[in-house]
Amino acid sequence: MATETLKQFTRLPQSTYIDALRFLPPLSALDRYVVVASFNSDSDETSIGIHALTSTDTPTLTLQSSFTPSSRTSSLKVAQKSLNPIIAASTVAGFLHILFPNPIDASFESKVPVPEKRLYLGSITGLDLQENGSACVSVGEDGRVNLISVGDSGLDYRQIFDSKGLVSYTAAQWASPFEFATGGLGNLLQWWDQRRPGGPVTQFKGNWANVASSGIVHSIDIHPSRKHTCVAGGSYGSVFAWDVRRPHQSIVLSGIDNSETTTCLSESDVWEVQYDTFMSASDHAKLSTTGVLPVMICSEDGILAVLKQGEEPTELLAENCAINCFDIDQQNPSFRMGVYCFIDEGVAYNDRYGVIGLFSMANGS
Amino acid sequence: MPGLLTESGNSSSVVSYSPAAETPAVYTLHHCLKPPITPRLSISWSRGNTLRVTILRSPETANSVEEEPGGKVVDLKLSGEDVDSEINDAVRWRRIAYGSLSPFAHLQNKKNAMAALSELRHSTPYDGDWSKYILEYSKEINSLLGSNKSSPASLIEDPKTVLKNVEEPSSLKAAWELLEIFYADKQSHSWILERLVDWLSDYNTLFSGQVPSVHLRLVEFQAELINTQVVENEIKYWQAISSALAVGWLDIAVKLLRLHGSYQLNQLGTRETENGLVEAVAVLVSKMPRMRADLPSGKLGECYFNKSDFVRAWEKWRAQITKLDCSAFWLQCSHHETKENLKNLLQILLGNTSALSSATCHWVELYIAHFLYIRPLTSGLESMYVLAQKCIQLKPTSSPHKLMRLILGILEENTEVVLAECSRSFGPWMIAHATELLTAGSIEAEILLKEERDKLGGISIEESHRLVYAQVLSSHALTWQIAPIYLISCMKHGLGLLEILLYKQPAYHSQVLLKNIEICRMYDLDSVSSNAMKIAGVHHWKHGRKGAGVFWLQQARDEVRLNRIAQKLFDFVGKSISDESFEQWEGLIELLGSESKTAGGLEFLHKYRDFKKSLQQVQDGIFNDAARKAGEALILLMKNPSTPQRFWLPLLYDSLKLLNWQERPLLNVSQTNLLLNKLQELSVARLRPDFVEVGLPPQALSSVRVALATNLGRAILEE
């Protein structure tokens, strides 16, 4: 059976913390750009920069342009709006920035935080852009859910919900032009539909009495071909899938679980989950069946792995420091490059404390 | 670092502070504390190496119109210089700190495993394997401190480049390597002298700053070489050769010899004998027997691993030198400088003390020269120490270099001096990591370092040094996370200090909190992590994030605070069912779940919510089934001990409609009796002074009583 192996792996040490990073949709056929949100703890400087990625034998990142957000970046997403890239970034101070890089030289055109006043009391903890860049949903620890529509004439925002601090949100992800999912404390997943305002349509919650099954959801992903299934990752190494049509149950892919069939890859926080777009032929065959699609995760204890339902996980990397974020280049599914970063500083890699790792995958057998 | 004085600048400062950099900004602080306030001084660590000094005093408002600020805050940026200015560069220092973490942790694990094993076997914990691990550890750390790689040599070698361009080595690495040679690398002890020769050739440049050295002499000569026409007429040329030869840099000596003018083609005819003599010396130099396993490429000499082979070769080599010295060819050599200086080189090779002394600059060089040409078979630290003393007498230095002091301490076999030197000159990092080497295989050193001392508060020297290093790590935002590894290896105070370190982290910052919990999980510090979660919970609660507050308190299983929170929540929800504000609480209550044992009094809320829901349905006109359910929920609530007493009457008052249900009594006799008992209890409680009256109409109690009595009657009839 085909398994994934790491074909090439390069570490690019950075002089700052890396809070988040994403591949930018291509500006032209030849260029590859990466958006990196960084933080310099010595000088307290924050920055969102666009770097050109040249991937010859030794990949390098060259800063093209940068933007200074109001505070540290808490969440970063990118999309493509009428062939132009669009970047959404949220900060721990509760501001939201929608940025439009110039398609020619990757410089920033708009730098205004939108809207100009604070939308949140406290940190914005999660956001997501619609695939076509037309709307951005954001959630905060103060329990507010906001929607920003990105039109041709400008930006417009409205509040969808305010739990007044009774529920804190930690992640958000679009499922369709109308539906999105949010994650929160207590392994809470909620499903929202803009056509049915007033609150979440349905929800899944962990058992709060059992501490191990009621952690925090740090990241959610929804596959375009399975719009009713959320996959979520969070505390205690838990990764689980939730089908909106069966709201009271979840499929545990990894984590502390009573059943002996589930593998426990890690016991620390899973920081990011994304459906693995790099799929072998056997994975494609599964697309038609009911199982959960392969999911890539990264964790606090330095594991980058691919989880498949009912199979042993494939560990791609086991580092001795946290991997806080990764991204998959959606433009290059067969020969994929990923970027990951260590927010943990130092870590013996040269003299820097943030590291971006670049790797490409090969289909070994 | 408490109690450690540095030598930099004035010896009275603990950490060097250079006020020259920039005048720190002074912030004023206004406070409304009521006088009298005794002036108060607070000193705390701010970000990084910044020390925050706060002065509080009573504001002088008495007569002046302008109010004087009541306090001042100043952030003093300490220069961040470590004891050794070489790791001044914070980034470089962090790299070393992070890099040495895993070798250290690895070695501690091995040590623990071996100690456990030896306890099983009742044998000594240190055997052959152990020295292997120590060497591995030492080599890993050594590689971190920098490499001695020279810059890539150009393809066409410049004949006039004598010294290779090497990156400036660090004295930290030099010191570590010395410790490795003497303490860790047991296998190469038989050629320890040759290792010292290599060591000096790698690090002689470090001495140059403080004392004249052969390296400095060569650097100076090389600068002049380009402008020199006839080298053999220059006294510096011969000095350079004899110095290089004396400290065993044979390749440089031979290379310089071959710059001799007699090698030039146009002079070969007239200076044939002279050239023969130069070449003979060069060959003899390059054939020098050396007692060592191998030589790095480019270095000259012939290696002998076996002592008897070496002695034989050594005697033969010296015989050849003597033979050349007495040769008749010298008479035919017309160039005076060449003749005299070549003879001098032969004296160096033969080990003439005064020749060696004049060729070398400081005592370590002379010491090395002695090993090479006079006593190549010296063994044992004692005789090495005696020889060192002799060399110091011959070449005294007024203020010995720190590496010289370290060498002497090692040779003297005085662990205390070595420790003091490490900590004084190379800082807490060095000493925390070097103790592993010092204790390897030496029982006295181990006793010295591991003995618990009353003077140090009952801990050992080893532990105190680790604690100091951990303290240094803890004081910086970028390194505090690696301090636990060192703290956990300290038996006595490590755990306590680790707890303090973790408590000091801002738990309300969610990233830090999660990191904190992760560290606690690794070291089984459940109580610390639950305390951090409690702090975070209360913080969120106070800042209006009630859900997050309840979440963290539940994670911490903090019954006491959850119950307090429940009491507060009741104030919000303890209104009548028609109150709209209850709806917004539903999200939170839903999250709490029904069987939440850890939810404290919040368990009540969930049941209350269910009751309210069914009661709502009853009022909306959905009958029988809903009414029966509501009745059941009411009984459940009243039975439950977690239902607060102040809710009893409102609950019953809300359920008047159930009690007066038209079609049939919803509650049976025993259920009604239960409710009547509760009502009675309530009437008694009302007499107590601390009873809080709820905002219900005055006739509420009597109407409930009547309803219950009616229901009881109807229930009895039905049964």
XYZ file of C-alpha atoms in Angstrom, chain A residues 88-347:
260
model
C -7.260 38.073 6.519
C -5.417 38.387 9.809
C -6.722 38.800 13.336
C -4.830 40.054 16.344
C -4.789 39.273 20.032
C -5.883 42.851 20.697
C -9.154 42.219 18.873
C -8.497 43.860 15.520
C -9.072 42.367 12.114
C -7.041 43.213 9.024
C -8.092 42.425 5.463
C -5.123 42.889 3.160
C -4.947 42.977 -0.619
C -1.477 42.214 -1.951
C -0.678 43.796 -5.286
C -0.702 40.985 -7.855
C 2.324 42.412 -9.647
C 4.897 43.079 -6.962
C 3.229 41.576 -3.872
C 3.130 44.922 -2.060
C 0.189 45.742 0.185
C -2.472 48.013 -1.221
C -4.849 48.360 1.687
C -3.587 48.545 5.205
C -6.594 49.739 7.165
C -7.926 47.537 9.928
C -11.532 46.767 9.201
C -13.676 48.101 10.625
C -11.609 50.790 12.208
C -13.000 50.184 15.660
C -12.525 47.100 17.745
C -14.993 44.347 17.124
C -14.008 42.277 20.121
C -13.267 42.596 23.793
C -10.054 40.641 23.930
C -8.443 38.328 21.485
C -9.911 37.223 18.169
C -9.173 33.541 18.316
C -10.201 32.275 14.927
C -11.260 33.383 11.472
C -11.872 31.961 8.043
C -12.256 33.362 4.531
C -14.729 32.092 2.000
C -13.046 30.242 -0.817
C -13.889 33.091 -3.210
C -12.819 35.720 -0.684
C -16.269 37.274 -0.473
C -16.777 36.917 3.258
C -14.803 36.433 6.448
C -16.165 34.935 9.651
C -14.352 35.640 12.894
C -14.830 34.506 16.476
C -13.396 35.719 19.754
C -12.810 34.592 23.296
C -15.453 37.097 24.386
C -18.050 34.978 22.569
C -18.792 37.207 19.599
C -19.279 35.900 16.088
C -18.859 38.492 13.338
C -19.203 38.405 9.610
C -17.333 40.709 7.266
C -18.440 40.777 3.667
C -15.809 41.783 1.176
C -17.578 43.461 -1.713
C -16.300 45.363 -4.685
C -17.419 48.632 -3.152
C -15.878 47.999 0.225
C -16.118 46.078 3.431
C -19.173 45.625 5.538
C -19.528 43.875 8.855
C -22.275 42.629 11.083
C -22.525 40.762 14.317
C -24.127 37.357 14.015
C -24.091 36.353 17.643
C -22.869 37.512 21.024
C -22.775 35.018 23.848
C -21.680 37.815 26.208
C -18.752 35.765 27.415
C -20.816 32.739 28.352
C -19.297 30.742 25.518
C -15.730 31.398 24.325
C -14.848 30.522 20.751
C -11.460 29.352 19.559
C -11.827 28.396 15.872
C -13.972 29.029 12.792
C -14.302 27.389 9.393
C -16.630 27.881 6.413
C -18.519 24.876 5.101
C -20.555 26.504 2.342
C -21.490 30.056 1.340
C -24.099 30.021 4.111
C -22.857 27.571 6.666
C -19.858 27.623 8.935
C -18.602 25.778 11.981
C -17.055 27.158 15.165
C -15.034 25.480 17.876
C -14.708 26.357 21.525
C -13.963 25.256 25.045
C -15.097 21.842 26.170
C -14.594 20.223 22.753
C -17.538 22.299 21.603
C -18.377 22.353 17.912
C -21.282 24.454 16.701
C -22.860 24.583 13.275
C -24.228 27.888 12.026
C -26.412 28.740 9.080
C -26.825 32.370 8.027
C -30.288 31.537 6.778
C -31.300 30.569 10.324
C -30.086 33.454 12.492
C -30.219 33.709 16.274
C -27.764 31.053 17.268
C -26.110 27.822 16.303
C -28.222 25.320 14.374
C -26.775 22.300 16.054
C -23.856 21.493 18.275
C -21.591 18.795 19.602
C -20.037 19.039 23.019
C -17.550 17.034 24.962
C -18.325 15.600 28.349
C -17.291 18.334 30.767
C -17.263 15.934 33.650
C -14.472 14.033 31.962
C -11.573 16.445 31.794
C -9.737 14.473 29.121
C -12.623 14.622 26.683
C -13.412 18.265 27.204
C -10.379 20.168 26.057
C -10.166 23.151 23.760
C -10.710 22.892 20.017
C -7.747 24.664 18.429
C -8.468 24.073 14.765
C -11.256 22.874 12.452
C -11.262 21.854 8.822
C -14.064 20.991 6.429
C -13.446 19.273 3.116
C -15.181 20.800 0.076
C -16.456 17.379 -0.942
C -17.832 16.548 2.531
C -19.506 19.720 3.638
C -21.358 18.087 6.499
C -18.289 16.724 8.278
C -15.988 18.760 10.509
C -12.647 17.476 11.628
C -11.297 19.129 14.753
C -8.102 18.994 16.784
C -7.430 20.219 20.290
C -6.216 19.500 23.798
C -4.877 16.151 24.988
C -3.957 15.174 21.445
C -7.564 14.707 20.449
C -8.519 14.696 16.779
C -12.110 13.848 15.962
C -14.615 14.082 13.157
C -18.199 15.247 13.642
C -20.985 14.672 11.190
C -23.657 17.358 11.462
C -26.280 14.795 10.500
C -25.417 12.719 13.577
C -24.839 15.567 16.023
C -24.512 13.560 19.217
C -21.611 11.375 18.260
C -18.078 11.851 17.033
C -15.481 9.663 15.388
C -12.248 9.832 17.360
C -9.235 9.634 15.056
C -6.634 10.072 17.765
C -6.596 10.876 21.437
C -7.368 9.529 24.842
C -10.418 7.397 24.375
C -11.930 4.538 26.263
C -12.043 2.284 23.263
C -8.853 0.416 22.575
C -9.070 0.710 18.827
C -8.179 4.400 18.759
C -4.525 5.252 18.571
C -3.129 8.000 20.705
C -0.507 9.803 18.668
C 0.160 12.584 21.127
C -1.040 13.740 24.528
C -0.299 17.408 23.989
C -2.252 20.071 22.172
C -2.977 19.515 18.496
C -2.517 22.998 17.056
C -3.692 22.599 13.505
C -5.687 20.110 11.460
C -6.083 20.161 7.693
C -7.406 17.630 5.259
C -4.475 16.113 3.485
C -4.840 17.005 -0.162
C -1.937 14.798 -1.131
C -3.670 11.520 -1.744
C -2.664 8.189 -3.116
C -4.834 6.163 -5.464
C -6.217 4.100 -2.607
C -7.198 7.292 -0.828
C -9.027 8.483 -3.908
C -10.950 5.233 -3.970
C -12.084 6.006 -0.446
C -13.574 9.300 -1.503
C -16.683 7.472 -2.573
C -16.994 5.508 0.650
C -18.122 6.838 3.971
C -14.870 7.040 5.947
C -13.170 10.202 7.124
C -10.621 11.492 4.649
C -6.933 11.591 5.630
C -6.077 14.450 7.966
C -2.738 16.096 8.622
C -2.013 17.407 12.114
C 0.762 19.110 14.054
C 1.198 19.091 17.798
C 2.840 20.777 20.777
C 5.186 17.852 21.275
C 6.581 18.261 17.788
C 4.704 15.693 15.739
C 3.584 16.226 12.172
C 1.521 13.276 11.041
C -1.192 12.049 8.712
C -4.141 10.289 10.306
C -6.358 7.891 8.427
C -9.429 6.353 9.892
C -8.774 2.800 11.003
C -5.084 2.875 10.124
C -1.886 3.461 11.998
C -0.919 7.140 11.774
C 1.963 8.098 9.488
C 4.442 10.196 11.411
C 6.169 12.585 9.025
C 8.239 14.477 11.559
C 9.017 14.130 15.240
C 10.833 17.245 16.384
C 11.964 18.039 19.899
C 10.033 21.292 19.911
C 6.461 22.328 19.275
C 5.145 22.595 15.727
C 2.538 25.297 16.034
C 1.304 25.697 12.509
C 1.583 24.236 9.038
C 0.074 24.782 5.641
C -0.351 22.776 2.487
C 0.141 24.283 -0.924
C -3.224 23.729 -2.553
C -1.811 24.559 -5.976
C 0.560 21.658 -6.018
C -1.254 18.539 -4.889
C 0.897 15.848 -6.472
C 4.285 17.199 -5.529
C 3.435 19.052 -2.438
C 5.343 21.542 -0.399
C 4.391 22.348 3.113
C 5.565 24.979 5.477
C 5.686 24.574 9.157
C 7.126 26.603 11.941
C 8.295 26.269 15.451
C 7.183 29.011 17.697
C 9.443 27.519 20.311
C 12.533 29.575 20.055
C 16.118 28.461 20.076
C 15.895 24.775 19.474
